[in-house]
Amino acid sequence: MKKAALSLAIALAMASISGCQFTSDAQQAQIEAEQKSPFVQLTDKFIESLWYVEPTWALYEGYHKYDTKLVIPNEEHRALQGKFIEAMRERLLMFDTTTLTASQKIDFKLMHNIVEKMDWELNEFKSWQWNPANYNVAGGFAQIINGTYAPLDDRLRVVLERMKDVPAYYTASRLNVVNPTLEHTLLAIQQNEGANSVFSKELLEKAMASNLTDEEKKLFQQRYKAAKLAVRIHIGWLKLVENSIKGSGPRDFRIGEAQYEKKFALDIQSGMTAKQLYEKAVADKTLIQAEMEKLTQQLWPKYFTTAMPKDSKQATRQLIDKLSANHVEREKFVTEINAQIPELVEFVKQKDLITLDPDKPLVVRETPEYMRGFAGASISAPGPYDKAANTYYNVTPLDDMSAEGAESYLREYNHWILQILNIHEAIPGHYTQLVYSNESPSIVKSLFGNGAMVEGWAVYTERMMLEEGYGNFEPEMWLMYYKWNLRVICNTILDYSVQVKGMDKDAAIKLLTEEAFQQQAEAEGKWKRATLSQVQLTSYYAGYREIYDLREEVKQARGDKFNLKAFHEEFLSYGSAPVKYIREMMLAK
Ligand code: ZN
Ligand code: ZN
């Protein structure tokens, strides 16, 4: 309380000083800009230009300068994107990288990758033509309406301004769509129908009850109505498209090998090709299934008096089913997770696996209402523009679930899997990685960091903890872990098989249910995801495989001098960078 009052006083004093020194302030800013290193000037320019071209992306990252601008996806905007690509490519090409630090070199490569990815998306992949689900205004508006970064009146004024171009937005998007896939057309219908929950009665009531002027309120009402109508017209049009492509035979949702490899290279930034990763996944699947078979034989007599089925996969499935009954009660879900965190901290310390910063303990909390999309647990970290905020481990209590739903959820997150989940999300998984990446702050990495490295680290720690003896080498723990890991592996196999090798739905469901012990509903959901996205499903396994392989490689190279803790800390010190670049740096030592 005291602190707030003091900083407010300082802020007021500053405001009055800057008020009468406007010109010298501008000069000061000019001087400061010139004093910045060429690399900082480059990154500043890059990010500021990118946010100018892609203001909705900026909005999601918590950068609110351009919130009132709803980009109309027309030829003019694509020309602006083209200009950005050309200008930035040129700037990067001209830049002398020899004096950069290792971390800056990675930042440089990340920026370069953004440029190449935008170019490819715009001129080759062209999902802006065949994926109607690219067009939906709801997300950006929801971000502003549910945001807490500014007072409600201010945000309502932004919404008022932003709503102006909603009709033009949808008109332009209809001109873009050529020969779309049926799957993405259906998704577009579903998601745009969701826009009604954003342009809701409550939003209008909020605006009418606000401190907006009467004039503004009148305009708000008009634009709100026009926006709703524009969404309705658009959904009607999408339904016509749906019928027409059903008749004529729609475009295949599969992108094929050439485009898949290119997208994989740009999105994952892996040291492998997609095909190489797929082959590793297939080999890992076989290995793990063999381990599961051994464990099933070992555990069977402990849990069953009947003879083990001849089909080993069927036996494993029955055993997993039996073991899944061991889970916490629904009322104790949050408490149990809370209780496990100190145990994980203790284990990591005792085994000397990585230094955990005692000044940054993890705060476990019940997920706030507005964030509760689905049950589960997640880390919520402050964005780069909101560094002061806390990091939380959000756990959603199962209160809103039916008895049946809760039971099925708890069986999935049973006694063993719940511990693996906590390793993944919290310690030493996502949370620990985040603490390390914040210690070497790089706005480029926090904005454009490598998702495969981040997810790969969390998946890597699951196995590393078990290898170090977490769970006392209990065969049940390993069996459950393998099932969990098999999901990550099969996501890669599924995505590649569907998108590149033409796998159909029946074969996909068979892979997931029979080979990876998944439930029918989960498998159906995965199939749907594999038809709508490409490459994203491989990111967990790609990162995991590369980190694990790197560790083995460093172990070989360093021989007796290898130290696991030192490896972990060095690995994380590079921030959320693609593993292939971290590898280059670590092996160069
Ligand atoms: Zn139960
Ligand atoms: Zn994760």
PDB file of N, CA, C and O and ligand atoms in Angstrom, residues 424-425 430 455 458 540, ligand 2:
ATOM      1  N   HIS A 424       6.186 -32.181 -15.725  1.00  0.00           N
ATOM      2  CA  HIS A 424       6.110 -31.504 -17.025  1.00  0.00           C
ATOM      3  C   HIS A 424       5.779 -30.011 -16.876  1.00  0.00           C
ATOM      4  O   HIS A 424       6.494 -29.155 -17.383  1.00  0.00           O
ATOM      5  N   GLU A 425       4.702 -29.734 -16.169  1.00  0.00           N
ATOM      6  CA  GLU A 425       4.236 -28.348 -16.074  1.00  0.00           C
ATOM      7  C   GLU A 425       5.099 -27.501 -15.151  1.00  0.00           C
ATOM      8  O   GLU A 425       5.353 -26.328 -15.425  1.00  0.00           O
ATOM      9  N   HIS A 430       8.244 -26.907 -17.338  1.00  0.00           N
ATOM     10  CA  HIS A 430       8.003 -25.560 -17.864  1.00  0.00           C
ATOM     11  C   HIS A 430       8.386 -24.438 -16.911  1.00  0.00           C
ATOM     12  O   HIS A 430       9.003 -23.461 -17.302  1.00  0.00           O
ATOM     13  N   GLU A 455       8.498 -27.111 -25.219  1.00  0.00           N
ATOM     14  CA  GLU A 455       7.745 -28.345 -24.950  1.00  0.00           C
ATOM     15  C   GLU A 455       8.694 -29.539 -24.803  1.00  0.00           C
ATOM     16  O   GLU A 455       8.499 -30.402 -23.960  1.00  0.00           O
ATOM     17  N   ALA A 458      10.130 -29.838 -21.319  1.00  0.00           N
ATOM     18  CA  ALA A 458       9.174 -30.380 -20.341  1.00  0.00           C
ATOM     19  C   ALA A 458       9.041 -31.895 -20.514  1.00  0.00           C
ATOM     20  O   ALA A 458       9.029 -32.646 -19.528  1.00  0.00           O
ATOM     21  N   TYR A 540       6.304 -31.467 -29.679  1.00  0.00           N
ATOM     22  CA  TYR A 540       6.721 -32.045 -28.392  1.00  0.00           C
ATOM     23  C   TYR A 540       7.811 -33.095 -28.586  1.00  0.00           C
ATOM     24  O   TYR A 540       8.847 -33.071 -27.940  1.00  0.00           O
TER      25      TYR A 540
HETATM   26 ZN    ZN B   2       3.871 -28.552 -22.035  1.00  0.00          ZN
END
